[in-house]
Structure formats: C-alpha cells, structure tokens
Tab-separated table of C-alpha atoms in Angstrom:
chain	number	residue	atom	x	y	z
A	1	MET	CA	-6.528	14.036	18.419
A	2	ASP	CA	-4.455	11.996	15.950
A	3	PRO	CA	-6.741	9.202	14.729
A	4	THR	CA	-3.720	6.830	14.608
A	5	ALA	CA	-2.954	7.324	18.292
A	6	PRO	CA	-3.592	4.316	20.525
A	7	ASP	CA	-7.081	4.234	21.908
A	8	PRO	CA	-8.063	1.311	24.141
A	9	ALA	CA	-11.717	1.770	23.163
A	10	ARG	CA	-10.976	1.382	19.449
A	11	SER	CA	-8.113	-1.107	19.568
A	12	PRO	CA	-8.705	-3.470	22.517
A	13	ARG	CA	-6.417	-6.339	23.542
A	14	VAL	CA	-8.134	-9.312	21.989
A	15	SER	CA	-7.663	-13.028	21.582
A	16	SER	CA	-5.119	-14.193	19.057
A	17	LEU	CA	-6.358	-14.980	15.584
A	18	THR	CA	-5.002	-18.493	16.097
A	19	GLY	CA	-6.744	-18.900	19.418
A	20	THR	CA	-3.529	-19.258	21.406
A	21	GLY	CA	-4.026	-16.371	23.847
A	22	ALA	CA	-3.871	-12.565	23.864
A	23	VAL	CA	-1.885	-10.528	21.385
A	24	ASP	CA	-0.574	-6.993	21.726
A	25	VAL	CA	-1.984	-4.204	19.624
A	26	ALA	CA	-0.130	-3.846	16.361
A	27	ASP	CA	0.804	-0.534	14.769
A	28	VAL	CA	-0.552	-1.719	11.451
A	29	ILE	CA	-2.336	-4.784	10.103
A	30	CYS	CA	-2.075	-5.209	6.321
A	31	LEU	CA	-4.660	-7.478	4.733
A	32	GLY	CA	-4.407	-8.657	1.151
A	33	GLU	CA	-2.988	-11.195	-1.288
A	34	SER	CA	0.742	-11.617	-1.790
A	35	MET	CA	2.101	-13.608	-4.697
A	36	VAL	CA	5.391	-15.116	-5.718
A	37	THR	CA	6.694	-12.842	-8.460
A	38	PHE	CA	8.941	-13.942	-11.291
A	39	LEU	CA	11.154	-11.079	-12.533
A	40	PRO	CA	12.841	-11.391	-15.973
A	41	SER	CA	16.583	-11.899	-16.222
A	42	GLN	CA	16.700	-9.549	-19.199
A	43	PRO	CA	14.454	-7.140	-21.153
A	44	GLY	CA	12.161	-8.550	-23.791
A	45	ARG	CA	8.866	-10.229	-24.327
A	46	LEU	CA	7.804	-12.975	-21.954
A	47	ALA	CA	8.088	-15.362	-24.865
A	48	ASP	CA	11.789	-14.489	-25.271
A	49	VAL	CA	12.982	-14.164	-21.704
A	50	PRO	CA	15.072	-17.292	-20.897
A	51	SER	CA	14.851	-17.248	-17.086
A	52	PHE	CA	13.335	-15.417	-14.108
A	53	ALA	CA	14.350	-14.592	-10.571
A	54	ARG	CA	11.895	-15.314	-7.811
A	55	ALA	CA	10.651	-12.495	-5.576
A	56	ILE	CA	7.546	-11.527	-3.676
A	57	GLY	CA	4.830	-9.029	-4.599
A	58	GLY	CA	1.549	-7.722	-3.284
A	59	ALA	CA	0.435	-4.198	-2.500
A	60	GLU	CA	-0.443	-4.840	1.140
A	61	SER	CA	2.477	-7.130	1.920
A	62	ASN	CA	4.848	-4.665	0.222
A	63	ALA	CA	3.563	-2.014	2.685
A	64	ALA	CA	3.827	-4.477	5.619
A	65	CYS	CA	7.467	-5.336	4.803
A	66	ALA	CA	8.500	-1.700	4.480
A	67	LEU	CA	6.753	-0.708	7.742
A	68	ALA	CA	8.255	-3.654	9.625
A	69	ALA	CA	11.734	-2.862	8.286
A	70	ALA	CA	11.323	0.614	9.692
A	71	GLY	CA	10.660	-0.837	13.127
A	72	HIS	CA	6.860	-0.777	13.335
A	73	ARG	CA	4.860	-3.669	14.745
A	74	VAL	CA	3.115	-5.071	11.711
A	75	ARG	CA	0.920	-8.068	11.083
A	76	TRP	CA	0.088	-9.456	7.626
A	77	VAL	CA	-3.272	-11.216	7.278
A	78	SER	CA	-3.981	-13.303	4.220
A	79	ARG	CA	-4.316	-16.883	2.970
A	80	VAL	CA	-1.809	-18.929	0.979
A	81	GLY	CA	-1.783	-22.455	-0.367
A	82	SER	CA	-0.313	-25.415	1.468
A	83	ASP	CA	2.433	-25.454	-1.116
A	84	GLY	CA	6.075	-24.449	-1.523
A	85	PHE	CA	5.170	-21.002	-2.842
A	86	GLY	CA	3.086	-20.366	0.265
A	87	ASP	CA	6.033	-21.494	2.409
A	88	HIS	CA	8.261	-19.079	0.546
A	89	LEU	CA	5.894	-16.118	1.010
A	90	ILE	CA	5.533	-16.638	4.702
A	91	ARG	CA	9.276	-17.050	5.173
A	92	ALA	CA	10.225	-14.099	2.956
A	93	ILE	CA	7.672	-11.642	4.398
A	94	GLY	CA	8.454	-12.816	7.957
A	95	ALA	CA	12.144	-12.098	7.318
A	96	TYR	CA	11.302	-8.400	7.217
A	97	GLY	CA	10.028	-8.626	10.778
A	98	VAL	CA	6.331	-8.955	9.818
A	99	ASP	CA	4.108	-11.106	12.091
A	100	THR	CA	2.712	-13.795	9.766
A	101	SER	CA	0.984	-15.878	12.440
A	102	ALA	CA	-2.473	-14.924	11.172
A	103	VAL	CA	-1.849	-16.146	7.629
A	104	GLY	CA	-4.171	-19.068	6.846
A	105	ARG	CA	-3.077	-22.151	4.802
A	106	ASP	CA	-5.533	-23.607	2.271
A	107	PRO	CA	-4.983	-27.243	1.282
A	108	ARG	CA	-7.310	-27.012	-1.751
A	109	ARG	CA	-6.297	-23.728	-3.379
A	110	PRO	CA	-2.844	-22.644	-4.645
A	111	THR	CA	-0.711	-19.668	-3.840
A	112	GLY	CA	-0.970	-17.015	-6.565
A	113	ILE	CA	1.990	-16.274	-8.833
A	114	TYR	CA	2.762	-13.865	-11.621
A	115	PHE	CA	5.324	-13.102	-14.280
A	116	ARG	CA	6.176	-9.639	-15.695
A	117	THR	CA	8.549	-8.072	-18.165
A	118	ALA	CA	11.214	-5.535	-17.294
A	119	THR	CA	9.576	-2.640	-19.174
A	120	ASP	CA	7.608	0.173	-17.599
A	121	ARG	CA	4.055	-0.989	-16.941
A	122	SER	CA	2.727	2.246	-18.448
A	123	THR	CA	4.016	1.286	-21.894
A	124	ASP	CA	2.416	-0.971	-24.460
A	125	ALA	CA	5.482	-3.248	-24.309
A	126	HIS	CA	4.834	-4.173	-20.692
A	127	GLU	CA	3.456	-7.661	-20.104
A	128	VAL	CA	2.199	-9.167	-16.869
A	129	VAL	CA	0.596	-12.574	-16.577
A	130	TYR	CA	-1.233	-13.472	-13.362
A	131	TYR	CA	-1.972	-16.998	-12.177
A	132	ARG	CA	-4.181	-16.022	-9.239
A	133	ARG	CA	-7.824	-16.926	-10.154
A	134	GLY	CA	-9.022	-19.439	-7.578
A	135	SER	CA	-6.024	-18.715	-5.368
A	136	ALA	CA	-6.028	-19.309	-1.590
A	137	ALA	CA	-6.268	-15.564	-0.968
A	138	SER	CA	-9.401	-15.290	-3.152
A	139	ALA	CA	-11.188	-17.408	-0.521
A	140	MET	CA	-10.808	-14.650	2.140
A	141	SER	CA	-14.308	-13.758	3.427
A	142	PRO	CA	-16.046	-12.518	6.590
A	143	GLU	CA	-16.202	-16.142	7.621
A	144	THR	CA	-12.515	-17.024	7.070
A	145	VAL	CA	-11.285	-13.603	8.298
A	146	PRO	CA	-13.811	-12.243	10.830
A	147	PRO	CA	-13.649	-8.425	10.833
A	148	GLU	CA	-13.530	-8.300	14.612
A	149	SER	CA	-10.331	-10.454	14.540
A	150	LEU	CA	-8.570	-7.439	12.976
A	151	ASP	CA	-9.396	-4.907	15.700
A	152	ALA	CA	-6.069	-5.236	17.608
A	153	THR	CA	-4.289	-2.568	15.645
A	154	ARG	CA	-3.937	1.166	15.385
A	155	VAL	CA	-4.365	1.059	11.589
A	156	LEU	CA	-5.882	-1.569	9.253
A	157	HIS	CA	-4.412	-1.074	5.801
A	158	VAL	CA	-6.256	-2.574	2.804
A	159	SER	CA	-6.572	-1.930	-0.918
A	160	GLY	CA	-9.050	-2.160	-3.796
A	161	ILE	CA	-7.176	-5.094	-5.245
A	162	THR	CA	-8.654	-7.464	-2.639
A	163	ALA	CA	-12.188	-6.475	-3.603
A	164	ALA	CA	-11.541	-7.543	-7.168
A	165	LEU	CA	-10.383	-11.069	-6.345
A	166	SER	CA	-13.729	-12.711	-5.711
A	167	GLU	CA	-17.241	-12.099	-4.374
A	168	ASP	CA	-16.099	-13.472	-1.002
A	169	CYS	CA	-13.239	-10.975	-0.922
A	170	LEU	CA	-15.613	-8.158	-1.834
A	171	ALA	CA	-17.935	-9.193	1.002
A	172	LEU	CA	-15.007	-9.025	3.357
A	173	MET	CA	-13.995	-5.584	2.165
A	174	ARG	CA	-17.502	-4.280	2.582
A	175	ALA	CA	-17.607	-5.692	6.132
A	176	LEU	CA	-14.281	-4.043	6.985
A	177	THR	CA	-15.261	-0.601	5.640
A	178	ALA	CA	-18.777	-0.657	7.164
A	179	PRO	CA	-19.365	1.423	10.362
A	180	ARG	CA	-18.791	-0.786	13.407
A	181	ALA	CA	-18.081	-0.196	17.106
A	182	GLY	CA	-14.438	-0.908	17.871
A	183	ARG	CA	-13.343	-0.627	14.267
A	184	PRO	CA	-9.710	0.505	13.875
A	185	LEU	CA	-8.758	3.342	11.570
A	186	ILE	CA	-9.174	2.035	8.015
A	187	SER	CA	-6.503	3.017	5.545
A	188	PHE	CA	-7.610	2.304	1.940
A	189	ASP	CA	-5.357	2.417	-1.120
A	190	VAL	CA	-7.674	2.484	-4.155
A	191	ASN	CA	-5.245	0.531	-6.359
A	192	HIS	CA	-7.516	0.458	-9.409
A	193	ARG	CA	-6.509	-2.590	-11.550
A	194	PRO	CA	-9.037	-2.821	-14.401
A	195	GLY	CA	-7.733	-6.209	-15.562
A	196	LEU	CA	-8.684	-7.879	-12.251
A	197	TRP	CA	-12.363	-6.942	-12.401
A	198	ARG	CA	-14.656	-9.382	-14.262
A	199	ALA	CA	-17.347	-6.776	-14.801
A	200	ASP	CA	-17.530	-3.037	-15.274
A	201	SER	CA	-18.542	-2.589	-11.661
A	202	GLY	CA	-14.986	-1.905	-10.424
A	203	PRO	CA	-15.050	1.864	-10.351
A	204	ARG	CA	-18.378	2.010	-8.587
A	205	VAL	CA	-17.271	-0.563	-5.980
A	206	LEU	CA	-13.982	1.229	-5.327
A	207	LEU	CA	-15.779	4.513	-4.754
A	208	GLU	CA	-18.147	2.812	-2.365
A	209	LEU	CA	-15.307	1.272	-0.353
A	210	ALA	CA	-13.297	4.485	-0.291
A	211	ARG	CA	-16.285	6.318	1.161
A	212	GLY	CA	-16.290	3.924	4.071
A	213	ALA	CA	-12.617	4.387	4.926
A	214	ASP	CA	-10.977	6.914	7.244
A	215	LEU	CA	-7.814	7.489	5.214
A	216	VAL	CA	-7.702	7.075	1.415
A	217	PHE	CA	-4.815	7.013	-1.019
A	218	VAL	CA	-5.549	7.438	-4.737
A	219	GLY	CA	-3.496	8.450	-7.740
A	220	ASP	CA	-4.839	11.274	-9.869
A	221	ASP	CA	-4.364	9.090	-12.961
A	222	GLU	CA	-6.475	6.227	-11.586
A	223	ALA	CA	-9.110	8.662	-10.314
A	224	GLU	CA	-9.442	9.993	-13.825
A	225	THR	CA	-9.489	6.508	-15.409
A	226	ALA	CA	-11.965	5.024	-12.896
A	227	TRP	CA	-14.150	7.979	-12.096
A	228	GLY	CA	-13.497	10.564	-14.752
A	229	LEU	CA	-12.191	13.029	-12.150
A	230	ALA	CA	-9.469	15.512	-13.009
A	231	GLY	CA	-7.497	17.134	-10.256
A	232	PRO	CA	-7.296	16.721	-6.433
A	233	GLU	CA	-10.214	19.080	-5.736
A	234	ALA	CA	-12.538	17.059	-7.992
A	235	VAL	CA	-11.513	13.880	-6.222
A	236	ARG	CA	-12.223	15.437	-2.812
A	237	ALA	CA	-15.612	16.642	-3.998
A	238	ALA	CA	-16.464	13.071	-4.965
A	239	LEU	CA	-15.021	11.644	-1.722
A	240	PRO	CA	-16.030	13.959	1.106
A	241	GLU	CA	-16.517	11.158	3.671
A	242	PRO	CA	-12.922	10.111	4.572
A	243	ALA	CA	-11.332	12.282	7.270
A	244	VAL	CA	-8.104	12.182	5.257
A	245	LEU	CA	-7.659	11.983	1.476
A	246	VAL	CA	-4.226	11.838	-0.192
A	247	VAL	CA	-4.138	12.338	-3.952
A	248	LYS	CA	-0.870	11.194	-5.494
A	249	GLN	CA	0.088	13.301	-8.520
A	250	GLY	CA	3.034	11.250	-9.809
A	251	ALA	CA	6.299	13.121	-10.348
A	252	ARG	CA	4.580	16.374	-9.490
A	253	GLY	CA	3.852	15.592	-5.833
A	254	ALA	CA	0.875	14.848	-3.641
A	255	THR	CA	-1.991	16.753	-2.094
A	256	MET	CA	-3.577	15.884	1.287
A	257	PHE	CA	-7.063	16.983	2.415
A	258	GLU	CA	-7.672	16.577	6.203
A	259	ARG	CA	-10.645	17.514	8.338
A	260	PRO	CA	-10.339	18.322	12.066
A	261	ALA	CA	-10.755	15.254	14.276
A	262	GLY	CA	-14.400	14.416	14.894
A	263	ALA	CA	-15.668	16.863	12.255
A	264	GLY	CA	-18.236	15.767	9.699
A	265	PRO	CA	-17.971	15.715	5.847
A	266	ASP	CA	-19.229	19.337	5.658
A	267	ALA	CA	-16.315	20.686	7.729
A	268	GLY	CA	-13.557	22.577	5.962
A	269	ASP	CA	-10.278	20.807	5.063
A	270	THR	CA	-6.692	21.680	5.761
A	271	VAL	CA	-5.019	21.251	2.336
A	272	THR	CA	-1.336	20.466	2.083
A	273	PHE	CA	0.660	19.987	-1.128
A	274	ALA	CA	4.221	18.608	-1.131
A	275	PRO	CA	6.174	18.388	-4.410
A	276	ALA	CA	8.059	15.238	-5.136
A	277	PRO	CA	11.821	15.176	-5.456
A	278	THR	CA	13.386	14.384	-8.807
A	279	VAL	CA	14.040	10.645	-9.037
A	280	ASP	CA	16.232	8.670	-11.464
A	281	VAL	CA	13.764	5.823	-11.931
A	282	VAL	CA	15.064	2.284	-12.284
A	283	ALA	CA	11.682	0.535	-12.145
A	284	PRO	CA	8.304	2.169	-11.398
A	285	VAL	CA	6.572	-0.896	-9.808
A	286	GLY	CA	5.725	-0.718	-6.110
A	287	ALA	CA	6.115	3.040	-5.635
A	288	GLY	CA	2.500	3.560	-4.608
A	289	ASP	CA	2.742	0.877	-1.910
A	290	ALA	CA	5.956	2.429	-0.602
A	291	PHE	CA	4.375	5.909	-0.564
A	292	ALA	CA	1.475	4.639	1.529
A	293	ALA	CA	3.867	2.880	3.954
A	294	GLY	CA	6.068	5.963	4.320
A	295	TYR	CA	3.069	8.180	4.987
A	296	LEU	CA	1.643	5.752	7.544
A	297	SER	CA	5.013	5.449	9.282
A	298	ALA	CA	5.222	9.233	9.597
A	299	ARG	CA	1.610	9.449	10.788
A	300	LEU	CA	2.231	6.801	13.435
A	301	ARG	CA	5.106	8.965	14.629
A	302	GLY	CA	2.828	12.002	14.892
A	303	LEU	CA	4.609	14.153	12.306
A	304	ALA	CA	3.262	17.329	10.668
A	305	PRO	CA	1.275	17.251	7.428
A	306	LYS	CA	4.065	18.279	5.090
A	307	ALA	CA	6.366	15.746	6.682
A	308	LEU	CA	3.785	12.960	6.146
A	309	LEU	CA	3.822	13.595	2.395
A	310	ARG	CA	7.573	14.058	2.187
A	311	HIS	CA	8.172	10.737	3.906
A	312	GLY	CA	5.766	9.170	1.459
A	313	HIS	CA	7.773	10.613	-1.385
A	314	LEU	CA	11.108	9.435	0.047
A	315	TRP	CA	9.873	5.892	0.657
A	316	ALA	CA	8.528	5.792	-2.897
A	317	ALA	CA	11.886	7.021	-4.197
A	318	ALA	CA	13.592	4.148	-2.374
A	319	THR	CA	11.489	1.701	-4.396
A	320	LEU	CA	11.764	3.616	-7.656
A	321	THR	CA	15.529	3.406	-7.584
A	322	VAL	CA	15.780	-0.415	-7.332
A	323	PRO	CA	14.822	-3.058	-9.944
A	324	GLY	CA	12.152	-4.856	-7.865
A	325	ASP	CA	8.936	-3.653	-6.324
A	326	LEU	CA	10.045	-3.983	-2.692
A	327	THR	CA	13.041	-2.593	-0.814
A	328	ALA	CA	13.945	-1.454	2.642
A	329	PRO	CA	12.972	2.195	3.320
A	330	PRO	CA	15.522	4.901	4.044
A	331	GLY	CA	16.731	5.057	7.636
A	332	ALA	CA	14.634	7.298	9.854
A	333	ASP	CA	17.517	9.663	10.684
A	334	HIS	CA	18.510	10.016	7.048
A	335	ALA	CA	14.893	10.560	5.889
A	336	ASP	CA	14.195	13.052	8.708
A	337	ARG	CA	17.173	15.183	7.691
A	338	LEU	CA	15.870	15.382	4.168
A	339	VAL	CA	12.286	16.009	5.277
A	340	ALA	CA	13.471	18.929	7.391
A	341	LEU	CA	14.990	20.755	4.406
A	342	ASP	CA	13.542	24.121	3.505
A	343	ASP	CA	11.188	24.236	0.531
A	344	GLU	CA	13.746	25.610	-1.895
A	345	THR	CA	16.355	23.021	-1.072
A	346	TRP	CA	13.859	20.166	-1.029
A	347	GLN	CA	12.968	20.957	-4.604
A	348	THR	CA	16.592	20.633	-5.678
A	349	LEU	CA	16.724	17.010	-4.477
A	350	ARG	CA	17.669	14.449	-7.072
A	351	LEU	CA	17.644	10.854	-5.831
A	352	GLY	CA	19.250	7.994	-7.804
A	353	PRO	CA	20.241	4.360	-7.152
A	354	GLY	CA	21.981	3.957	-3.786
A	355	TRP	CA	20.711	7.199	-2.317
A	356	THR	CA	19.202	5.534	0.771
A	357	SER	CA	22.676	4.521	1.969
A	358	ALA	CA	24.378	7.841	1.247
A	359	GLU	CA	25.692	9.598	4.342
A	360	ASP	CA	27.016	12.710	2.738
A	361	GLU	CA	25.951	14.953	-0.129
A	362	GLU	CA	22.357	13.731	0.091
A	363	VAL	CA	21.207	16.659	-2.004
A	364	ARG	CA	22.143	16.641	-5.672
A	365	ILE	CA	21.146	19.615	-7.838
A	366	PRO	CA	19.831	18.553	-11.267
C-alpha cells in the first residue's frame, strides 16, 4: 500500500488549528520558517550592491508554494512577527494557494529576513547574511505547535533547518519524528546548514531525526560533509530505518531506496536510479526544495519509482533556470510527457530558461 494514500486511521478529520471547527485532510502540511529575502539588483559584494528586490524564502514554504501551484491541498504551519514582513509572507505564500490559517503571529518576536549575493552559494564569493536569531519562528515548540494538531494530512514535510533554530524548535522536531499513534507520514529533508548550528551537535541531531522519519531526502554532498558518508549505499547503511530514502547526487541524478510497505529495516530495498537532465543553470538556490516538492507531488499521484525521481528532477530544473529560489513548477501534462520519454531520449534533455512554458521541441540535444 502506498504510504501517502489517504488512511482515516492515520489522518483523521480533526479540529481546526485555530479552533474554528473541522478542517479537511490536506495533501501536505509543510512546517518551518519562511523569511523575507532580499535579492541583489546586480552581482557583487553585499557592501557594493546598491539595492535589493524583496522576495520570500524558506525550504518548507518553497515546497508548499510549489505543491499548491500544482493543485495540491497544502497548509503551511509556522510563526511570523506581528510586523509588515510577516504580513508580506502570509500574503505572498497564500497567493500560491497555500492555506496559511495555521500561521501564528508573535507580537514580541520579529519575522526573519536575510540578504544574499547573486553568486553561486558553493563559491567563496557567495555571501548570505541572516537576521533570524530570536525570530518568531524560532519560538515554535510542542506547546505552540502541538504535534497532534498536524495530523490532518497525508504527508507532514519538515526539514533539518527547523531543528537548528532553537532548543524549542529542536524539541518540536523530536516530538514530530517520535513514534506516535495517528502520526502522518513524515517527510524529512536533511538540509544540513552548518552555519545555523551553535554547537557541533548538528550532524548527530540530523541523523537522529532522519531515523525517525518515514521518507528522507539528503544530498550526497551534505551526507559526506555531515556524516562522512560517500555514496548512496553508505548513506542507506547508516539510515536503514526510513521506509524510503532518496539520495540526491547533484547533476548526476538521484537514487531511491524503498522497502515494501510494512517491512522492517532488515527487509531488502528496491533501488531506483534516475539520471538528471542537463540544465543551463541560472541560479542554484532552491533546487533541493523543488526536487522534494516534485517528488512528493508525483508520490501523491501514485506514480512509479522512476517517475517520482524524474518529476523531482524536472521541478528542480524549473527552479534552477530562474534567478530566484522559488518558481511555479512545470505543468503536469508537460512534465508527464517528458517523464514518459525512454531512457535514451531522457538523457538527451537539455533544459534552459523558459523551458517550462515550451509547448514544442521540449527535447534539446546538447
């Protein structure tokens, strides 16, 4: 049985988070901090950039917006300040079709913001400056966001970023990934961000949380940095507990390990590898969030293993070919046609800016 399929026993109809009555079961609830992002008007050091454009950014809200834009029923759960930036986040994320009714407002803590340069974050020239310590979202806890209030969903999507924000947030993440009757399927994107952790406990905590999830996304680069693990098989050996593990291998592709439904950690995996298409990258930020959203969208639709990974690649390519870290995903019909290509033709794909709106000649041979 597909673990994302509706199950009344796992995802009951429950009272609204705001106490105003019953709510319908969502396809996905995404929990995590979103911030107002300031994108530079031109390349250069932060000290030299004369102006910035306002946008929104946050791993979980990025996924929420993409999933909602694709037609899924999505709720974003977080906290923002009672300030103009909080107003902007709620309005901007809601414009994608995301239900923001469960977002708390904090009159004492501000909404987080950050600035970044236009350069690739993997280079030494990249700068990012966060103003998020003590933010409203860092006050999320099992008291302010009771775990049982998140049960009305087929999938609860979270990331390791939340655990790094504060001790309260870490307590919430531990509560969400702990075994519990009625718990929805937990999708966990490791999202190792060393600069967010105040101690060297980050890798250990992320491994602990991943072991408590049902579905885990992790990049092979971050697995090596955090845990010293090289290659998908080594990651799976260290993470046998999740029923599904997806190891993202950058431009090479992605590998999925999946156990039969109901089987224990000692059961054998079905292993699927899907190469990534060639992408003319405009900006690399947000691709991991888009991959997770594309994969989850395909899984909610009940697609086959290879299609899950290919949809993840296509949604990531949509984000890679725009300047910001958030964009609408490719249309389902357009993406489905590409996903259905035979292996040889799929590997000739080259996707550049504007590819998501192309109706003809979708396949370009490098």
